């Protein structure tokens, strides 16, 4: 097989941006880098793609290697390729993102690379261009959440309206008006009110709801107006 000659080598890597919801806040999973340059600095989960791997396979392998997490659905969303993004050698990075239930995966986390969840507002300084990756990954998550009901997949079978509002406010890093959010949510007709209350957050308590799965698929578009002017977040 004929090989190209005279061409400089360009490495290809993948980086995984894992957002998580703990029931109250959106957080970002980071690890401590295990090699120079920037050893022990906070980093996304990244590594080089092997010749025999597809980018998807590499992302899953690297995420498990760095954190222990398995069976996480990640979406490829951007290629980062500035010539100076890696100080050692020219490297392209294919970035993936996911949003997961932290409690569902917490027992899988390994300690080798010291994975740790950070609030988005308390994110430490990251290596290379990883902060830009997080910024664009969050923008893509907001876009998806405005057009698809993916945030509901993170909720338990029964949930309160304040729980759901906290999830949306965490993703969009903004405060929604309580009454308007509740009114829009209930107007969808897709929530079934339960007789029990969650009294952990207040004395009065908040009623639990469940999603009406029988009409969810055909009517989920009614959830898409929960975020006012979503385009301003992209």
CSV table of C-alpha atoms in Angstrom, one decimal:
chain,number,residue,atom,x,y,z
A,1,UNK,CA,0.0,0.0,0.0
A,2,UNK,CA,1.4,3.4,-1.0
A,3,UNK,CA,2.0,5.7,1.9
A,4,UNK,CA,2.0,9.5,1.9
A,5,UNK,CA,5.5,11.0,2.2
A,6,UNK,CA,6.8,14.3,3.3
A,7,UNK,CA,3.7,15.0,5.4
A,8,UNK,CA,4.0,15.9,9.1
A,9,UNK,CA,2.3,13.7,11.6
A,10,UNK,CA,-0.9,14.9,13.2
A,11,UNK,CA,-2.2,13.0,16.2
A,12,UNK,CA,-5.9,12.5,16.9
A,13,UNK,CA,-7.3,12.3,20.4
A,14,UNK,CA,-10.7,12.4,22.0
A,15,UNK,CA,-12.0,14.3,25.1
A,16,UNK,CA,-15.1,13.5,27.1
A,17,UNK,CA,-17.2,16.2,28.8
A,18,UNK,CA,-19.4,14.5,31.4
A,19,UNK,CA,-22.1,16.7,33.0
A,20,UNK,CA,-24.0,15.2,35.9
A,21,UNK,CA,-27.1,16.0,37.9
A,22,UNK,CA,-27.2,15.1,41.7
A,23,UNK,CA,-30.8,16.0,42.3
A,24,UNK,CA,-30.0,19.6,43.1
A,25,UNK,CA,-27.1,20.9,40.9
A,26,UNK,CA,-25.5,20.3,37.5
A,27,UNK,CA,-21.8,19.4,37.9
A,28,UNK,CA,-18.8,18.6,35.7
A,29,UNK,CA,-16.6,15.5,36.1
A,30,UNK,CA,-12.9,16.2,36.0
A,31,UNK,CA,-9.7,14.1,36.6
A,32,UNK,CA,-6.1,15.0,37.4
A,33,UNK,CA,-3.8,14.7,34.4
A,34,UNK,CA,-1.3,11.8,34.9
A,35,UNK,CA,1.5,13.0,32.6
A,36,UNK,CA,3.6,16.0,31.6
A,37,UNK,CA,3.0,18.7,30.5
A,38,UNK,CA,0.5,19.9,33.1
A,39,UNK,CA,0.7,16.8,35.3
A,40,UNK,CA,-1.7,16.7,38.3
A,41,UNK,CA,-3.7,19.6,36.8
A,42,UNK,CA,-7.4,19.3,36.4
A,43,UNK,CA,-8.5,17.9,33.0
A,44,UNK,CA,-11.3,16.4,31.0
A,45,UNK,CA,-11.1,12.7,30.3
A,46,UNK,CA,-8.9,12.5,27.2
A,47,UNK,CA,-6.5,10.3,25.3
A,48,UNK,CA,-5.3,9.3,21.9
A,49,UNK,CA,-7.3,7.2,19.4
A,50,UNK,CA,-5.6,3.9,18.6
A,51,UNK,CA,-5.2,2.9,14.9
A,52,UNK,CA,-7.7,0.1,15.3
A,53,UNK,CA,-10.4,2.2,17.0
A,54,UNK,CA,-13.3,4.3,15.9
A,55,UNK,CA,-13.7,7.7,17.7
A,56,UNK,CA,-16.7,6.3,19.5
A,57,UNK,CA,-14.9,3.2,20.7
A,58,UNK,CA,-11.9,5.4,21.8
A,59,UNK,CA,-14.2,7.7,23.8
A,60,UNK,CA,-15.8,4.9,25.6
A,61,UNK,CA,-12.4,3.2,26.4
A,62,UNK,CA,-10.8,6.4,27.6
A,63,UNK,CA,-13.8,7.4,29.8
A,64,UNK,CA,-13.7,4.0,31.5
A,65,UNK,CA,-9.9,4.1,31.8
A,66,UNK,CA,-9.9,7.5,33.4
A,67,UNK,CA,-13.0,7.2,35.6
A,68,UNK,CA,-14.3,3.7,35.7
A,69,UNK,CA,-17.6,4.8,34.0
A,70,UNK,CA,-19.2,2.4,31.6
A,71,UNK,CA,-22.2,2.3,29.3
A,72,UNK,CA,-22.5,6.1,29.2
A,73,UNK,CA,-24.2,7.4,26.0
A,74,UNK,CA,-22.0,10.2,24.7
A,75,UNK,CA,-22.6,12.4,21.7
A,76,UNK,CA,-19.9,13.6,19.4
A,77,UNK,CA,-20.3,17.4,18.8
A,78,UNK,CA,-17.1,19.2,17.8
A,79,UNK,CA,-13.5,18.8,16.6
A,80,UNK,CA,-10.9,21.1,18.3
A,81,UNK,CA,-7.9,21.6,16.1
A,82,UNK,CA,-6.1,24.9,16.8
A,83,UNK,CA,-2.5,24.3,15.8
A,84,UNK,CA,-1.2,25.4,19.2
A,85,UNK,CA,-3.8,23.6,21.4
A,86,UNK,CA,-1.3,21.0,22.5
A,87,UNK,CA,2.2,22.3,23.4
A,88,UNK,CA,3.9,19.0,22.6
A,89,UNK,CA,2.7,18.0,19.2
A,90,UNK,CA,0.0,18.9,16.7
A,91,UNK,CA,-3.2,17.2,17.9
A,92,UNK,CA,-6.8,17.2,16.9
A,93,UNK,CA,-9.4,16.4,19.5
A,94,UNK,CA,-12.8,14.9,18.8
A,95,UNK,CA,-15.0,16.0,21.7
A,96,UNK,CA,-18.0,14.1,23.2
A,97,UNK,CA,-20.5,15.2,25.8
A,98,UNK,CA,-23.0,13.5,28.0
A,99,UNK,CA,-25.4,14.3,30.9
A,100,UNK,CA,-25.9,11.6,33.5
A,101,UNK,CA,-27.5,10.9,36.8
A,102,UNK,CA,-24.6,11.2,39.3
A,103,UNK,CA,-26.2,8.8,41.8
A,104,UNK,CA,-26.7,6.1,39.1
A,105,UNK,CA,-23.0,6.0,38.3
A,106,UNK,CA,-21.3,7.0,41.5
A,107,UNK,CA,-20.4,3.4,42.5
A,108,UNK,CA,-18.5,2.9,39.2
A,109,UNK,CA,-16.0,5.7,39.8
A,110,UNK,CA,-12.4,4.6,40.3
A,111,UNK,CA,-9.8,6.5,42.2
A,112,UNK,CA,-6.7,6.1,40.0
A,113,UNK,CA,-7.1,9.5,38.3
A,114,UNK,CA,-8.9,11.1,41.3
A,115,UNK,CA,-12.2,11.9,39.4
A,116,UNK,CA,-14.2,14.6,41.1
A,117,UNK,CA,-17.5,16.4,40.5
A,118,UNK,CA,-17.4,20.2,40.4
A,119,UNK,CA,-20.2,22.8,40.3
A,120,UNK,CA,-20.0,24.7,37.0
A,121,UNK,CA,-19.6,27.9,39.0
A,122,UNK,CA,-16.6,26.4,40.9
A,123,UNK,CA,-14.8,24.8,38.0
A,124,UNK,CA,-11.0,24.9,38.5
A,125,UNK,CA,-8.5,26.1,35.9
A,126,UNK,CA,-8.2,23.4,33.2
A,127,UNK,CA,-5.4,22.3,30.9
A,128,UNK,CA,-5.0,23.4,27.3
A,129,UNK,CA,-8.3,24.4,25.7
A,130,UNK,CA,-10.5,22.3,27.9
A,131,UNK,CA,-12.4,25.3,29.3
A,132,UNK,CA,-13.4,26.2,25.8
A,133,UNK,CA,-14.5,22.6,25.3
A,134,UNK,CA,-16.7,22.8,28.4
A,135,UNK,CA,-18.2,26.1,27.3
A,136,UNK,CA,-19.2,24.7,23.9
A,137,UNK,CA,-20.3,21.4,25.4
A,138,UNK,CA,-22.6,23.3,27.7
A,139,UNK,CA,-24.0,25.3,24.8
A,140,UNK,CA,-24.7,22.1,22.9
A,141,UNK,CA,-26.4,20.6,26.0
A,142,UNK,CA,-28.6,23.7,26.3
A,143,UNK,CA,-29.5,23.5,22.6
A,144,UNK,CA,-30.5,19.8,23.0
A,145,UNK,CA,-32.5,20.4,26.2
A,146,UNK,CA,-34.5,23.2,24.5
A,147,UNK,CA,-35.5,21.0,21.5
A,148,UNK,CA,-35.7,17.5,23.1
A,149,UNK,CA,-37.0,16.2,26.5
A,150,UNK,CA,-33.7,14.7,27.5
A,151,UNK,CA,-33.7,16.3,31.0
A,152,UNK,CA,-36.7,14.3,32.0
A,153,UNK,CA,-34.6,11.1,31.6
A,154,UNK,CA,-32.6,12.2,34.7
A,155,UNK,CA,-35.6,12.4,37.0
A,156,UNK,CA,-36.7,9.7,39.3
A,157,UNK,CA,-40.1,8.0,38.7
A,158,UNK,CA,-41.7,10.5,41.0
A,159,UNK,CA,-40.4,14.1,41.3
A,160,UNK,CA,-41.4,17.5,42.4
A,161,UNK,CA,-41.7,20.6,40.3
A,162,UNK,CA,-38.8,22.3,42.3
A,163,UNK,CA,-36.6,19.4,41.4
A,164,UNK,CA,-37.3,19.8,37.7
A,165,UNK,CA,-36.8,23.5,37.9
A,166,UNK,CA,-33.5,23.0,39.7
A,167,UNK,CA,-32.4,20.8,36.8
A,168,UNK,CA,-33.3,23.3,34.1
A,169,UNK,CA,-31.8,26.2,36.1
A,170,UNK,CA,-28.6,24.2,36.5
A,171,UNK,CA,-28.3,23.5,32.8
A,172,UNK,CA,-29.1,27.1,31.8
A,173,UNK,CA,-27.3,28.7,34.7
A,174,UNK,CA,-30.1,31.1,35.3
A,175,UNK,CA,-33.1,31.6,37.5
A,176,UNK,CA,-36.6,31.0,36.2
A,177,UNK,CA,-39.7,32.6,37.7
A,178,UNK,CA,-41.2,29.9,40.0
A,179,UNK,CA,-44.9,30.7,39.1
A,180,UNK,CA,-44.3,30.9,35.4
A,181,UNK,CA,-42.2,27.7,35.3
A,182,UNK,CA,-44.9,25.8,37.3
A,183,UNK,CA,-47.7,27.2,35.2
A,184,UNK,CA,-46.0,26.2,31.9
A,185,UNK,CA,-45.2,22.8,33.3
A,186,UNK,CA,-48.7,22.0,34.4
A,187,UNK,CA,-50.2,23.3,31.2
A,188,UNK,CA,-48.6,20.5,29.3
A,189,UNK,CA,-51.1,18.1,30.7
A,190,UNK,CA,-48.4,15.4,30.9
A,191,UNK,CA,-47.8,15.4,34.6
A,192,UNK,CA,-49.9,13.3,37.0
A,193,UNK,CA,-50.2,14.7,40.5
A,194,UNK,CA,-49.6,12.2,43.3
A,195,UNK,CA,-51.2,12.3,46.7
A,196,UNK,CA,-47.9,12.3,48.6
A,197,UNK,CA,-45.5,15.2,49.3
A,198,UNK,CA,-41.8,15.8,49.7
A,199,UNK,CA,-41.4,17.5,53.0
A,200,UNK,CA,-37.6,17.5,53.2
A,201,UNK,CA,-37.2,20.9,51.6
A,202,UNK,CA,-40.0,22.8,53.4
A,203,UNK,CA,-42.6,22.3,56.1
A,204,UNK,CA,-45.4,22.9,53.6
A,205,UNK,CA,-43.9,20.3,51.3
A,206,UNK,CA,-44.1,19.9,47.5
A,207,UNK,CA,-46.4,17.4,45.8
A,208,UNK,CA,-44.8,14.6,43.8
A,209,UNK,CA,-45.6,14.1,40.2
A,210,UNK,CA,-45.0,11.5,37.6
A,211,UNK,CA,-44.7,11.7,33.9
A,212,UNK,CA,-47.8,10.4,31.9
A,213,UNK,CA,-45.9,7.9,29.7
A,214,UNK,CA,-49.0,7.0,27.8
A,215,UNK,CA,-49.1,10.4,26.0
A,216,UNK,CA,-45.5,11.4,26.4
A,217,UNK,CA,-44.1,10.4,23.0
A,218,UNK,CA,-46.7,12.2,20.9
A,219,UNK,CA,-47.0,15.3,23.1
A,220,UNK,CA,-43.4,16.0,24.3
A,221,UNK,CA,-43.3,19.1,22.1
A,222,UNK,CA,-45.4,20.8,24.8
A,223,UNK,CA,-42.4,20.8,27.1
A,224,UNK,CA,-40.4,22.8,24.6
A,225,UNK,CA,-41.6,26.2,25.8
A,226,UNK,CA,-40.3,25.8,29.3
A,227,UNK,CA,-37.2,27.8,28.5
A,228,UNK,CA,-38.1,31.4,27.6
A,229,UNK,CA,-36.0,32.7,24.6
A,230,UNK,CA,-33.7,29.7,24.6
A,231,UNK,CA,-31.7,31.1,21.7
A,232,UNK,CA,-30.0,33.6,24.1
A,233,UNK,CA,-28.3,30.7,25.8
A,234,UNK,CA,-26.6,29.3,22.7
